[in-house]
Short mmCIF file of C-alpha atoms in Angstrom, two decimals:
data_model
loop_
_atom_site.label_atom_id
_atom_site.label_comp_id
_atom_site.label_asym_id
_atom_site.label_seq_id
_atom_site.Cartn_x
_atom_site.Cartn_y
_atom_site.Cartn_z
CA UNK A 1 -31.23 -22.68 89.14
CA UNK A 2 -34.22 -20.96 87.52
CA UNK A 3 -33.47 -17.77 89.38
CA UNK A 4 -29.86 -17.89 88.28
CA UNK A 5 -30.94 -18.37 84.62
CA UNK A 6 -33.31 -15.43 84.85
CA UNK A 7 -30.56 -13.28 86.24
CA UNK A 8 -28.16 -14.28 83.45
CA UNK A 9 -30.37 -14.43 80.36
CA UNK A 10 -33.63 -12.67 81.14
CA UNK A 11 -32.73 -9.56 83.05
CA UNK A 12 -34.33 -6.53 81.29
CA UNK A 13 -34.96 -8.35 78.02
CA UNK A 14 -38.67 -8.82 78.28
CA UNK A 15 -39.28 -5.15 79.02
CA UNK A 16 -37.46 -4.06 75.85
CA UNK A 17 -39.36 -6.43 73.62
CA UNK A 18 -42.64 -4.86 74.52
CA UNK A 19 -41.57 -1.44 73.08
CA UNK A 20 -41.87 -0.93 69.26
CA UNK A 21 -38.78 0.44 67.49
CA UNK A 22 -39.29 3.96 66.13
CA UNK A 23 -38.04 3.65 62.54
CA UNK A 24 -39.28 7.06 61.41
CA UNK A 25 -37.75 8.81 64.34
CA UNK A 26 -34.36 7.22 63.87
CA UNK A 27 -34.47 7.91 60.08
CA UNK A 28 -35.12 11.57 60.78
CA UNK A 29 -31.93 11.69 62.82
CA UNK A 30 -29.88 10.58 59.73
CA UNK A 31 -28.62 13.59 57.75
CA UNK A 32 -28.14 11.98 54.30
CA UNK A 33 -26.94 15.17 52.57
CA UNK A 34 -24.28 15.81 55.17
CA UNK A 35 -22.96 12.24 54.96
CA UNK A 36 -22.64 12.28 51.15
CA UNK A 37 -21.07 15.72 51.26
CA UNK A 38 -18.45 14.38 53.66
CA UNK A 39 -17.83 11.38 51.33
CA UNK A 40 -17.40 13.63 48.27
CA UNK A 41 -14.97 15.86 50.18
CA UNK A 42 -12.89 12.84 51.16
CA UNK A 43 -12.86 11.54 47.57
CA UNK A 44 -11.74 14.87 46.15
CA UNK A 45 -8.84 14.94 48.57
CA UNK A 46 -7.76 11.34 47.90
CA UNK A 47 -8.64 11.28 44.18
CA UNK A 48 -10.53 7.98 44.53
CA UNK A 49 -14.18 7.04 44.44
CA UNK A 50 -15.63 4.75 47.07
CA UNK A 51 -17.41 1.63 46.09
CA UNK A 52 -21.17 1.80 45.94
CA UNK A 53 -21.49 5.59 45.72
CA UNK A 54 -23.65 7.07 42.98
CA UNK A 55 -21.83 8.36 39.91
CA UNK A 56 -22.86 11.30 37.78
CA UNK A 57 -21.91 9.65 34.46
CA UNK A 58 -23.60 6.66 32.92
CA UNK A 59 -21.19 3.69 32.85
CA UNK A 60 -19.67 3.11 29.42
CA UNK A 61 -21.02 0.15 27.49
CA UNK A 62 -18.58 -1.83 25.38
CA UNK A 63 -19.21 -3.97 22.33
CA UNK A 64 -18.09 -7.58 22.26
CA UNK A 65 -15.11 -6.67 20.03
CA UNK A 66 -13.91 -3.68 22.08
CA UNK A 67 -11.09 -3.71 24.58
CA UNK A 68 -12.05 -2.40 28.03
CA UNK A 69 -8.40 -1.83 28.93
CA UNK A 70 -7.09 1.61 28.14
CA UNK A 71 -4.37 1.66 25.48
CA UNK A 72 -2.33 4.28 23.71
CA UNK A 73 -4.31 6.89 21.78
CA UNK A 74 -4.79 6.00 18.11
CA UNK A 75 -2.80 8.07 15.63
CA UNK A 76 -4.95 8.32 12.52
CA UNK A 77 -2.38 10.10 10.34
CA UNK A 78 0.22 7.34 10.05
CA UNK A 79 1.21 8.14 6.44
CA UNK A 80 2.97 11.44 5.80
CA UNK A 81 4.12 12.40 2.31
CA UNK A 82 6.57 15.20 1.45
CA UNK A 83 4.18 16.90 -0.96
CA UNK A 84 0.56 16.02 -0.21
CA UNK A 85 -1.77 15.83 -3.19
CA UNK A 86 -4.99 17.80 -3.50
CA UNK A 87 -7.07 14.93 -2.11
CA UNK A 88 -7.06 12.88 1.06
CA UNK A 89 -8.80 9.60 1.72
CA UNK A 90 -9.50 7.57 4.82
CA UNK A 91 -10.02 3.87 5.51
CA UNK A 92 -12.98 2.23 7.23
CA UNK A 93 -11.09 2.45 10.53
CA UNK A 94 -10.42 6.18 10.07
CA UNK A 95 -6.75 6.06 9.04
CA UNK A 96 -5.83 8.95 6.74
CA UNK A 97 -4.35 7.97 3.36
CA UNK A 98 -3.03 11.00 1.43
CA UNK A 99 -2.84 11.10 -2.35
CA UNK A 100 0.50 11.53 -4.09
CA UNK A 101 1.57 13.03 -7.38
CA UNK A 102 2.36 10.82 -10.35
CA UNK A 103 6.00 11.96 -10.19
CA UNK A 104 6.32 10.68 -6.62
CA UNK A 105 4.49 7.52 -7.64
CA UNK A 106 7.10 6.89 -10.36
CA UNK A 107 9.97 7.52 -7.93
CA UNK A 108 8.47 5.04 -5.48
CA UNK A 109 8.10 2.29 -8.10
CA UNK A 110 11.60 2.99 -9.42
CA UNK A 111 13.08 2.68 -5.92
CA UNK A 112 11.21 -0.58 -5.34
CA UNK A 113 12.50 -1.94 -8.63
CA UNK A 114 16.09 -1.23 -7.63
CA UNK A 115 15.62 -3.49 -4.62
CA UNK A 116 14.15 -6.34 -6.61
CA UNK A 117 10.42 -5.59 -6.89
CA UNK A 118 10.55 -5.83 -10.67
CA UNK A 119 7.81 -4.95 -13.11
CA UNK A 120 6.94 -8.64 -13.53
CA UNK A 121 6.42 -9.06 -9.80
CA UNK A 122 4.29 -5.91 -9.66
CA UNK A 123 2.17 -7.16 -12.54
CA UNK A 124 1.55 -10.42 -10.72
CA UNK A 125 0.61 -8.72 -7.44
CA UNK A 126 -1.66 -6.25 -9.21
CA UNK A 127 -3.31 -9.05 -11.17
CA UNK A 128 -3.99 -11.08 -8.02
CA UNK A 129 -5.41 -8.13 -6.07
CA UNK A 130 -7.56 -6.95 -8.99
CA UNK A 131 -8.88 -10.46 -9.63
CA UNK A 132 -9.77 -10.92 -5.94
CA UNK A 133 -11.69 -7.67 -5.97
CA UNK A 134 -13.40 -8.65 -9.24
CA UNK A 135 -14.45 -12.06 -7.91
CA UNK A 136 -16.02 -10.32 -4.92
CA UNK A 137 -17.88 -7.85 -7.15
CA UNK A 138 -19.18 -10.74 -9.25
CA UNK A 139 -20.79 -12.41 -6.25
CA UNK A 140 -17.99 -14.13 -4.36
CA UNK A 141 -18.80 -17.50 -2.75
CA UNK A 142 -22.52 -17.07 -3.42
CA UNK A 143 -21.94 -17.33 -7.16
CA UNK A 144 -18.78 -19.40 -7.54
CA UNK A 145 -20.04 -22.78 -6.38
CA UNK A 146 -19.79 -26.21 -8.05
CA UNK A 147 -23.57 -26.20 -8.55
CA UNK A 148 -23.45 -22.90 -10.44
CA UNK A 149 -20.88 -23.65 -13.14
CA UNK A 150 -23.55 -23.38 -15.84
CA UNK A 151 -23.88 -19.65 -15.07
CA UNK A 152 -20.31 -18.50 -15.50
CA UNK A 153 -19.97 -14.70 -15.25
CA UNK A 154 -18.64 -12.82 -18.27
CA UNK A 155 -16.04 -10.09 -17.95
CA UNK A 156 -14.94 -7.83 -20.78
CA UNK A 157 -11.34 -6.70 -20.40
CA UNK A 158 -10.40 -3.55 -22.35
CA UNK A 159 -6.62 -3.14 -22.50
CA UNK A 160 -4.23 -0.75 -24.18
CA UNK A 161 -0.66 -1.46 -25.34
CA UNK A 162 1.05 -0.25 -22.13
CA UNK A 163 1.87 -1.31 -18.57
CA UNK A 164 -1.70 -0.66 -17.41
CA UNK A 165 -2.86 -2.99 -20.16
CA UNK A 166 -0.40 -5.65 -19.00
CA UNK A 167 -1.83 -5.34 -15.48
CA UNK A 168 -5.29 -5.94 -16.89
CA UNK A 169 -4.18 -9.01 -18.85
CA UNK A 170 -2.62 -10.42 -15.68
CA UNK A 171 -5.95 -9.88 -13.90
CA UNK A 172 -7.77 -11.59 -16.78
CA UNK A 173 -5.51 -14.65 -16.51
CA UNK A 174 -6.37 -15.12 -12.84
CA UNK A 175 -10.08 -14.62 -13.53
CA UNK A 176 -10.03 -17.21 -16.31
CA UNK A 177 -8.34 -19.64 -13.93
CA UNK A 178 -11.31 -19.15 -11.57
CA UNK A 179 -13.94 -20.14 -14.14
CA UNK A 180 -14.77 -16.62 -15.32
CA UNK A 181 -15.44 -16.19 -19.03
CA UNK A 182 -12.98 -13.45 -19.99
CA UNK A 183 -13.09 -11.58 -23.29
CA UNK A 184 -9.91 -9.59 -23.81
CA UNK A 185 -9.86 -6.64 -26.19
CA UNK A 186 -6.36 -5.60 -27.25
CA UNK A 187 -5.80 -3.58 -30.45
CA UNK A 188 -3.39 -4.85 -33.07
CA UNK A 189 0.05 -3.27 -32.89
CA UNK A 190 3.16 -4.16 -34.82
CA UNK A 191 5.32 -3.86 -31.69
CA UNK A 192 4.12 -4.44 -28.14
CA UNK A 193 5.90 -4.03 -24.83
CA UNK A 194 7.66 -7.15 -23.62
CA UNK A 195 5.50 -7.13 -20.49
CA UNK A 196 2.32 -7.05 -22.58
CA UNK A 197 3.58 -9.85 -24.85
CA UNK A 198 4.52 -12.14 -21.95
CA UNK A 199 1.21 -11.58 -20.14
CA UNK A 200 -0.69 -12.17 -23.37
CA UNK A 201 1.12 -15.48 -23.94
CA UNK A 202 0.08 -16.68 -20.48
CA UNK A 203 -3.49 -15.47 -20.92
CA UNK A 204 -3.94 -17.41 -24.16
CA UNK A 205 -3.02 -20.61 -22.29
CA UNK A 206 -6.10 -20.19 -20.07
CA UNK A 207 -8.45 -20.58 -23.01
CA UNK A 208 -9.75 -17.04 -22.69
CA UNK A 209 -10.97 -15.22 -25.76
CA UNK A 210 -8.90 -12.42 -27.33
CA UNK A 211 -10.31 -9.94 -29.85
CA UNK A 212 -8.79 -6.94 -31.59
CA UNK A 213 -11.99 -5.44 -33.01
CA UNK A 214 -14.89 -3.86 -31.18
CA UNK A 215 -17.27 -5.75 -33.48
CA UNK A 216 -16.21 -9.00 -31.81
CA UNK A 217 -17.26 -7.82 -28.34
CA UNK A 218 -20.69 -8.93 -27.03
CA UNK A 219 -23.79 -7.00 -28.07
CA UNK A 220 -25.55 -7.85 -24.81
CA UNK A 221 -24.52 -6.50 -21.39
CA UNK A 222 -21.75 -8.42 -19.64
CA UNK A 223 -21.41 -8.86 -15.89
CA UNK A 224 -18.45 -6.50 -15.53
CA UNK A 225 -16.12 -4.35 -17.63
CA UNK A 226 -12.52 -3.86 -16.53
CA UNK A 227 -11.08 -0.71 -18.06
CA UNK A 228 -7.33 -0.69 -18.68
CA UNK A 229 -7.37 1.58 -21.72
CA UNK A 230 -5.86 4.63 -20.05
CA UNK A 231 -2.17 5.31 -19.58
CA UNK A 232 -0.49 7.67 -17.11
CA UNK A 233 1.79 9.28 -19.70
CA UNK A 234 0.60 8.75 -23.29
CA UNK A 235 -2.60 10.78 -23.30
CA UNK A 236 -2.55 10.88 -27.12
CA UNK A 237 -4.01 7.36 -27.08
CA UNK A 238 -7.41 8.88 -26.34
CA UNK A 239 -7.44 10.26 -29.88
CA UNK A 240 -6.91 6.86 -31.50
CA UNK A 241 -9.94 5.34 -33.30
CA UNK A 242 -9.67 2.03 -31.42
CA UNK A 243 -9.70 3.87 -28.08
CA UNK A 244 -12.77 5.93 -28.92
CA UNK A 245 -14.58 2.85 -30.22
CA UNK A 246 -13.77 0.82 -27.10
CA UNK A 247 -14.86 3.66 -24.80
CA UNK A 248 -18.11 4.08 -26.70
CA UNK A 249 -18.82 0.34 -26.47
CA UNK A 250 -18.19 0.36 -22.71
CA UNK A 251 -20.52 3.30 -22.11
CA UNK A 252 -23.28 1.72 -24.20
CA UNK A 253 -23.02 -1.77 -22.70
CA UNK A 254 -24.62 -0.67 -19.41
CA UNK A 255 -22.39 -3.01 -17.39
CA UNK A 256 -20.62 -1.70 -14.26
CA UNK A 257 -17.02 -0.66 -14.85
CA UNK A 258 -13.92 -1.25 -12.75
CA UNK A 259 -10.97 0.97 -13.69
CA UNK A 260 -7.58 -0.54 -12.93
CA UNK A 261 -4.82 1.92 -11.99
CA UNK A 262 -6.56 4.98 -13.53
CA UNK A 263 -4.58 8.17 -14.29
CA UNK A 264 -4.74 11.36 -12.26
CA UNK A 265 -7.58 13.83 -12.57
CA UNK A 266 -7.26 16.32 -15.37
CA UNK A 267 -6.53 13.79 -18.09
CA UNK A 268 -10.20 13.00 -18.51
CA UNK A 269 -12.07 9.71 -18.33
CA UNK A 270 -13.74 8.51 -21.48
CA UNK A 271 -15.32 5.62 -19.54
CA UNK A 272 -17.30 6.35 -16.40
CA UNK A 273 -16.29 3.90 -13.69
CA UNK A 274 -18.22 2.61 -10.71
CA UNK A 275 -15.04 1.50 -8.93
CA UNK A 276 -11.35 2.30 -9.29
CA UNK A 277 -8.39 0.34 -7.95
CA UNK A 278 -5.21 2.27 -7.18
CA UNK A 279 -1.79 0.83 -6.32
CA UNK A 280 0.16 1.31 -3.04
CA UNK A 281 -0.91 4.97 -2.54
CA UNK A 282 -3.77 6.69 -4.41
CA UNK A 283 -3.37 9.34 -7.04
CA UNK A 284 -5.74 12.35 -6.93
CA UNK A 285 -8.52 10.86 -9.06
CA UNK A 286 -11.37 12.66 -10.77
CA UNK A 287 -15.02 12.29 -9.76
CA UNK A 288 -15.61 9.96 -12.71
CA UNK A 289 -13.37 7.37 -11.06
CA UNK A 290 -16.21 6.19 -8.83
CA UNK A 291 -15.52 4.58 -5.49
CA UNK A 292 -11.80 4.26 -4.85
CA UNK A 293 -10.08 1.09 -3.62
CA UNK A 294 -6.43 0.58 -2.75
CA UNK A 295 -4.32 -2.55 -3.19
CA UNK A 296 -1.05 -3.57 -1.57
CA UNK A 297 1.61 -4.54 -4.13
CA UNK A 298 4.26 -5.43 -1.56
CA UNK A 299 6.51 -2.36 -1.33
CA UNK A 300 8.53 -2.47 1.94
CA UNK A 301 8.34 0.37 4.44
CA UNK A 302 11.99 1.39 4.07
CA UNK A 303 11.47 1.89 0.33
CA UNK A 304 8.74 4.40 1.15
CA UNK A 305 11.13 6.13 3.54
CA UNK A 306 13.78 6.37 0.84
CA UNK A 307 11.54 8.64 -1.25
CA UNK A 308 10.54 10.72 1.79
CA UNK A 309 7.27 9.01 2.75
CA UNK A 310 6.60 8.13 6.38
CA UNK A 311 4.59 4.97 5.92
CA UNK A 312 2.60 2.61 8.09
CA UNK A 313 0.48 0.03 6.30
CA UNK A 314 -3.27 0.86 6.33
CA UNK A 315 -4.25 -2.57 4.99
CA UNK A 316 -4.49 -4.56 8.22
CA UNK A 317 -5.32 -8.17 7.33
CA UNK A 318 -6.40 -7.39 3.74
CA UNK A 319 -4.70 -6.72 0.44
CA UNK A 320 -7.52 -4.58 -1.00
CA UNK A 321 -9.32 -1.94 1.08
CA UNK A 322 -11.94 0.72 0.28
CA UNK A 323 -11.11 4.40 0.60
CA UNK A 324 -13.45 7.28 1.40
CA UNK A 325 -13.04 10.96 0.66
CA UNK A 326 -11.76 12.69 3.78
#
Protein backbone atom coordinates (compact mmCIF):
# COMPACT_ATOMS: atom_id res chain seq x y z
CA UNK A 1 0.00 0.00 0.00
CA UNK A 2 2.91 2.34 0.77
CA UNK A 3 4.33 1.81 -2.67
CA UNK A 4 0.99 2.56 -4.25
CA UNK A 5 0.70 5.80 -2.21
CA UNK A 6 4.17 6.87 -3.27
CA UNK A 7 3.29 6.25 -6.88
CA UNK A 8 0.08 8.29 -6.61
CA UNK A 9 1.05 11.21 -4.37
CA UNK A 10 4.82 11.36 -4.18
CA UNK A 11 6.09 10.75 -7.66
CA UNK A 12 8.45 13.63 -8.64
CA UNK A 13 7.23 15.99 -5.92
CA UNK A 14 10.16 15.79 -3.59
CA UNK A 15 12.66 16.56 -6.34
CA UNK A 16 10.85 19.79 -7.27
CA UNK A 17 10.70 21.05 -3.72
CA UNK A 18 14.43 21.01 -3.41
CA UNK A 19 14.84 23.60 -6.25
CA UNK A 20 14.35 27.33 -5.37
CA UNK A 21 11.99 29.30 -7.63
CA UNK A 22 13.78 31.93 -9.70
CA UNK A 23 11.66 35.05 -9.10
CA UNK A 24 14.07 37.48 -10.76
CA UNK A 25 14.41 35.36 -13.83
CA UNK A 26 10.68 34.98 -14.31
CA UNK A 27 10.13 38.74 -13.68
CA UNK A 28 12.64 39.55 -16.39
CA UNK A 29 10.58 37.52 -18.84
CA UNK A 30 7.52 39.81 -18.20
CA UNK A 31 7.43 42.72 -20.67
CA UNK A 32 5.35 45.25 -18.67
CA UNK A 33 5.46 48.00 -21.32
CA UNK A 34 4.23 45.69 -24.05
CA UNK A 35 1.34 44.43 -21.92
CA UNK A 36 0.10 47.93 -21.01
CA UNK A 37 0.51 49.06 -24.60
CA UNK A 38 -1.71 46.18 -25.69
CA UNK A 39 -4.30 47.13 -23.01
CA UNK A 40 -4.35 50.79 -24.12
CA UNK A 41 -4.79 49.74 -27.76
CA UNK A 42 -7.74 47.55 -26.82
CA UNK A 43 -9.33 50.35 -24.77
CA UNK A 44 -9.00 52.87 -27.59
CA UNK A 45 -10.76 50.50 -29.94
CA UNK A 46 -13.60 49.67 -27.52
CA UNK A 47 -13.85 53.12 -25.91
CA UNK A 48 -13.80 51.64 -22.39
CA UNK A 49 -11.25 51.58 -19.62
CA UNK A 50 -10.48 48.36 -17.79
CA UNK A 51 -10.77 48.17 -14.08
CA UNK A 52 -7.60 48.61 -12.11
CA UNK A 53 -5.54 50.28 -14.84
CA UNK A 54 -3.73 53.51 -14.00
CA UNK A 55 -5.40 56.72 -15.12
CA UNK A 56 -3.66 59.88 -16.24
CA UNK A 57 -6.12 62.24 -14.50
CA UNK A 58 -6.57 62.61 -10.78
CA UNK A 59 -10.05 61.39 -9.76
CA UNK A 60 -12.49 64.23 -9.14
CA UNK A 61 -13.31 64.94 -5.53
CA UNK A 62 -16.86 65.98 -4.71
CA UNK A 63 -18.18 68.00 -1.79
CA UNK A 64 -20.89 66.61 0.44
CA UNK A 65 -23.51 68.83 -1.26
CA UNK A 66 -22.51 68.03 -4.87
CA UNK A 67 -24.23 65.54 -7.12
CA UNK A 68 -21.89 62.93 -8.62
CA UNK A 69 -24.42 62.09 -11.34
CA UNK A 70 -24.03 64.07 -14.52
CA UNK A 71 -26.96 66.38 -15.28
CA UNK A 72 -27.84 68.89 -17.94
CA UNK A 73 -25.41 71.79 -18.33
CA UNK A 74 -26.40 74.86 -16.30
CA UNK A 75 -27.68 77.82 -18.29
CA UNK A 76 -26.58 80.91 -16.40
CA UNK A 77 -28.42 83.44 -18.57
CA UNK A 78 -32.01 82.49 -17.76
CA UNK A 79 -33.38 86.06 -17.88
CA UNK A 80 -33.39 87.82 -21.25
CA UNK A 81 -34.79 91.34 -21.61
CA UNK A 82 -35.68 93.06 -24.90
CA UNK A 83 -33.49 96.08 -24.22
CA UNK A 84 -30.70 95.26 -21.75
CA UNK A 85 -29.63 98.08 -19.46
CA UNK A 86 -26.06 99.32 -19.13
CA UNK A 87 -25.38 97.06 -16.14
CA UNK A 88 -25.57 93.35 -15.47
CA UNK A 89 -25.55 91.58 -12.14
CA UNK A 90 -25.16 87.98 -11.06
CA UNK A 91 -26.35 85.96 -8.09
CA UNK A 92 -24.25 83.92 -5.67
CA UNK A 93 -24.86 80.85 -7.85
CA UNK A 94 -23.71 82.67 -11.01
CA UNK A 95 -27.09 83.36 -12.63
CA UNK A 96 -27.04 86.52 -14.73
CA UNK A 97 -29.63 89.18 -13.79
CA UNK A 98 -29.75 92.04 -16.33
CA UNK A 99 -30.84 95.54 -15.41
CA UNK A 100 -33.86 97.11 -17.08
CA UNK A 101 -34.87 100.66 -17.88
CA UNK A 102 -37.38 102.49 -15.72
CA UNK A 103 -39.81 102.57 -18.66
CA UNK A 104 -39.78 98.76 -18.88
CA UNK A 105 -40.06 98.59 -15.10
CA UNK A 106 -43.25 100.70 -15.25
CA UNK A 107 -44.70 98.53 -18.03
CA UNK A 108 -44.02 95.42 -15.98
CA UNK A 109 -45.75 96.79 -12.86
CA UNK A 110 -48.66 98.06 -14.95
CA UNK A 111 -49.14 94.63 -16.55
CA UNK A 112 -49.02 92.95 -13.13
CA UNK A 113 -51.62 95.38 -11.81
CA UNK A 114 -54.00 94.51 -14.64
CA UNK A 115 -53.94 90.90 -13.49
CA UNK A 116 -54.62 91.72 -9.87
CA UNK A 117 -51.22 92.50 -8.33
CA UNK A 118 -52.43 95.88 -7.10
CA UNK A 119 -50.34 98.63 -5.57
CA UNK A 120 -51.54 97.65 -2.09
CA UNK A 121 -50.34 94.08 -2.56
CA UNK A 122 -46.99 95.30 -3.89
CA UNK A 123 -46.58 97.59 -0.91
CA UNK A 124 -47.19 94.69 1.45
CA UNK A 125 -44.72 92.39 -0.31
CA UNK A 126 -42.08 95.11 -0.48
CA UNK A 127 -42.59 95.93 3.18
CA UNK A 128 -42.20 92.29 4.23
CA UNK A 129 -39.07 91.72 2.14
CA UNK A 130 -37.46 94.99 3.25
CA UNK A 131 -38.24 94.31 6.91
CA UNK A 132 -36.77 90.79 6.68
CA UNK A 133 -33.58 92.18 5.21
CA UNK A 134 -33.49 94.92 7.86
CA UNK A 135 -33.93 92.44 10.73
CA UNK A 136 -31.00 90.46 9.35
CA UNK A 137 -28.83 93.58 9.10
CA UNK A 138 -29.70 94.47 12.69
CA UNK A 139 -28.40 91.16 14.00
CA UNK A 140 -31.08 88.60 13.26
CA UNK A 141 -31.63 85.86 15.87
CA UNK A 142 -28.51 86.87 17.78
CA UNK A 143 -30.09 90.18 18.75
CA UNK A 144 -33.82 89.54 18.74
CA UNK A 145 -34.13 87.24 21.75
CA UNK A 146 -36.45 87.45 24.78
CA UNK A 147 -33.42 88.14 26.99
CA UNK A 148 -32.41 91.14 24.89
CA UNK A 149 -35.61 93.18 24.85
CA UNK A 150 -33.96 95.93 26.90
CA UNK A 151 -31.66 96.68 23.94
CA UNK A 152 -34.18 97.31 21.20
CA UNK A 153 -32.54 98.52 17.97
CA UNK A 154 -33.51 101.95 16.65
CA UNK A 155 -34.25 102.54 12.98
CA UNK A 156 -34.80 105.96 11.43
CA UNK A 157 -37.14 105.82 8.45
CA UNK A 158 -36.89 108.77 6.04
CA UNK A 159 -39.88 108.84 3.68
CA UNK A 160 -41.14 111.17 0.99
CA UNK A 161 -44.75 111.75 -0.08
CA UNK A 162 -44.76 109.16 -2.90
CA UNK A 163 -45.03 105.42 -3.57
CA UNK A 164 -41.44 104.82 -2.44
CA UNK A 165 -42.33 106.52 0.82
CA UNK A 166 -45.38 104.28 1.21
CA UNK A 167 -43.13 101.24 0.73
CA UNK A 168 -40.90 102.52 3.51
CA UNK A 169 -43.83 103.08 5.87
CA UNK A 170 -45.00 99.51 5.19
CA UNK A 171 -41.51 98.29 6.09
CA UNK A 172 -41.57 100.39 9.27
CA UNK A 173 -44.88 98.83 10.34
CA UNK A 174 -43.44 95.32 10.11
CA UNK A 175 -40.29 96.37 11.96
CA UNK A 176 -42.31 97.93 14.77
CA UNK A 177 -44.30 94.70 15.05
CA UNK A 178 -40.97 92.90 15.61
CA UNK A 179 -39.93 95.04 18.58
CA UNK A 180 -37.83 97.53 16.63
CA UNK A 181 -38.02 101.15 17.74
CA UNK A 182 -38.97 102.94 14.52
CA UNK A 183 -38.82 106.71 14.09
CA UNK A 184 -40.64 107.77 10.92
CA UNK A 185 -39.85 111.09 9.27
CA UNK A 186 -42.53 112.25 6.85
CA UNK A 187 -42.84 115.95 5.89
CA UNK A 188 -46.14 117.73 6.32
CA UNK A 189 -48.19 117.96 3.15
CA UNK A 190 -51.72 119.21 2.69
CA UNK A 191 -52.55 116.31 0.36
CA UNK A 192 -50.92 112.89 0.44
CA UNK A 193 -51.34 109.90 -1.83
CA UNK A 194 -54.02 107.47 -0.71
CA UNK A 195 -51.41 104.72 -0.44
CA UNK A 196 -49.26 106.87 1.85
CA UNK A 197 -52.27 107.80 4.01
CA UNK A 198 -53.42 104.20 4.44
CA UNK A 199 -49.92 102.95 5.29
CA UNK A 200 -49.45 105.81 7.74
CA UNK A 201 -52.73 104.94 9.50
CA UNK A 202 -51.55 101.36 10.00
CA UNK A 203 -48.10 102.45 11.15
CA UNK A 204 -49.52 104.71 13.86
CA UNK A 205 -51.37 101.71 15.32
CA UNK A 206 -48.02 100.01 16.03
CA UNK A 207 -47.02 102.71 18.49
CA UNK A 208 -44.12 103.85 16.34
CA UNK A 209 -43.01 107.46 16.48
CA UNK A 210 -43.77 109.85 13.61
CA UNK A 211 -42.04 113.22 13.18
CA UNK A 212 -42.29 115.88 10.51
CA UNK A 213 -39.26 117.96 11.50
CA UNK A 214 -35.60 117.05 11.33
CA UNK A 215 -35.14 118.60 14.78
CA UNK A 216 -37.17 115.74 16.26
CA UNK A 217 -34.82 113.07 14.90
CA UNK A 218 -32.17 111.63 17.28
CA UNK A 219 -28.91 113.52 17.78
CA UNK A 220 -27.02 110.30 18.46
CA UNK A 221 -26.33 107.61 15.84
CA UNK A 222 -29.12 105.09 15.31
CA UNK A 223 -28.64 101.45 14.37
CA UNK A 224 -29.86 101.85 10.80
CA UNK A 225 -31.30 104.47 8.45
CA UNK A 226 -33.77 103.43 5.75
CA UNK A 227 -33.82 105.96 2.94
CA UNK A 228 -37.10 106.32 1.04
CA UNK A 229 -36.74 109.99 0.18
CA UNK A 230 -36.07 109.53 -3.53
CA UNK A 231 -38.70 109.14 -6.23
CA UNK A 232 -38.29 107.68 -9.72
CA UNK A 233 -40.08 110.54 -11.47
CA UNK A 234 -40.28 113.72 -9.36
CA UNK A 235 -36.62 114.70 -9.19
CA UNK A 236 -37.60 118.26 -8.18
CA UNK A 237 -38.10 116.95 -4.63
CA UNK A 238 -34.33 117.06 -4.16
CA UNK A 239 -34.55 120.85 -4.20
CA UNK A 240 -37.08 121.00 -1.36
CA UNK A 241 -35.77 122.26 2.02
CA UNK A 242 -37.12 119.23 3.91
CA UNK A 243 -35.33 116.87 1.52
CA UNK A 244 -31.98 118.62 1.84
CA UNK A 245 -32.32 118.74 5.63
CA UNK A 246 -33.17 115.04 5.86
CA UNK A 247 -30.29 114.07 3.57
CA UNK A 248 -27.86 116.18 5.59
CA UNK A 249 -29.05 114.58 8.83
CA UNK A 250 -28.59 111.08 7.38
CA UNK A 251 -25.05 111.81 6.18
CA UNK A 252 -24.07 113.29 9.54
CA UNK A 253 -25.61 110.55 11.70
CA UNK A 254 -22.88 108.03 10.76
CA UNK A 255 -25.35 105.14 10.77
CA UNK A 256 -25.37 102.65 7.86
CA UNK A 257 -28.02 103.38 5.24
CA UNK A 258 -30.35 101.03 3.38
CA UNK A 259 -31.97 102.58 0.30
CA UNK A 260 -35.32 101.09 -0.61
CA UNK A 261 -36.18 101.00 -4.33
CA UNK A 262 -33.63 103.71 -5.31
CA UNK A 263 -33.91 105.51 -8.68
CA UNK A 264 -31.69 104.88 -11.68
CA UNK A 265 -28.20 106.29 -11.96
CA UNK A 266 -27.97 109.81 -13.27
CA UNK A 267 -30.53 111.30 -10.89
CA UNK A 268 -27.97 111.60 -8.14
CA UNK A 269 -27.97 110.29 -4.58
CA UNK A 270 -27.98 112.82 -1.81
CA UNK A 271 -27.58 110.02 0.76
CA UNK A 272 -24.76 107.53 0.36
CA UNK A 273 -26.09 104.03 0.93
CA UNK A 274 -24.35 100.90 2.13
CA UNK A 275 -27.08 98.65 0.74
CA UNK A 276 -29.86 99.06 -1.81
CA UNK A 277 -32.93 96.89 -2.30
CA UNK A 278 -34.43 96.73 -5.79
CA UNK A 279 -37.76 95.18 -6.79
CA UNK A 280 -38.30 92.23 -9.20
CA UNK A 281 -35.49 93.24 -11.61
CA UNK A 282 -32.76 95.80 -10.84
CA UNK A 283 -32.47 99.22 -12.37
CA UNK A 284 -29.00 100.42 -13.45
CA UNK A 285 -27.96 101.97 -10.14
CA UNK A 286 -25.15 104.41 -9.48
CA UNK A 287 -22.04 103.57 -7.48
CA UNK A 288 -23.44 105.41 -4.47
CA UNK A 289 -26.15 102.76 -4.16
CA UNK A 290 -23.79 100.43 -2.32
CA UNK A 291 -24.28 96.69 -2.41
CA UNK A 292 -27.37 95.76 -4.39
CA UNK A 293 -30.03 93.29 -3.22
CA UNK A 294 -33.09 92.08 -5.08
CA UNK A 295 -36.50 91.15 -3.67
CA UNK A 296 -39.30 89.07 -5.14
CA UNK A 297 -42.66 90.89 -5.10
CA UNK A 298 -44.63 88.03 -6.61
CA UNK A 299 -44.95 88.86 -10.32
CA UNK A 300 -45.83 85.68 -12.29
CA UNK A 301 -43.64 84.48 -15.14
CA UNK A 302 -46.27 85.00 -17.84
CA UNK A 303 -46.56 88.67 -16.86
CA UNK A 304 -42.85 89.04 -17.56
CA UNK A 305 -43.37 87.36 -20.92
CA UNK A 306 -46.16 89.78 -21.78
CA UNK A 307 -43.73 92.72 -21.71
CA UNK A 308 -41.09 90.78 -23.68
CA UNK A 309 -38.95 89.43 -20.82
CA UNK A 310 -37.88 85.79 -20.82
CA UNK A 311 -37.88 85.12 -17.11
CA UNK A 312 -36.81 82.33 -14.80
CA UNK A 313 -36.77 83.12 -11.09
CA UNK A 314 -33.24 83.64 -9.69
CA UNK A 315 -34.45 83.61 -6.07
CA UNK A 316 -34.38 79.88 -5.33
CA UNK A 317 -35.69 79.36 -1.78
CA UNK A 318 -35.34 83.03 -0.76
CA UNK A 319 -37.28 86.22 -1.25
CA UNK A 320 -34.25 88.55 -0.96
CA UNK A 321 -30.92 87.75 -2.64
CA UNK A 322 -27.65 89.68 -3.04
CA UNK A 323 -26.46 90.75 -6.47
CA UNK A 324 -22.90 91.27 -7.67
CA UNK A 325 -21.63 93.34 -10.56
CA UNK A 326 -21.04 91.05 -13.52
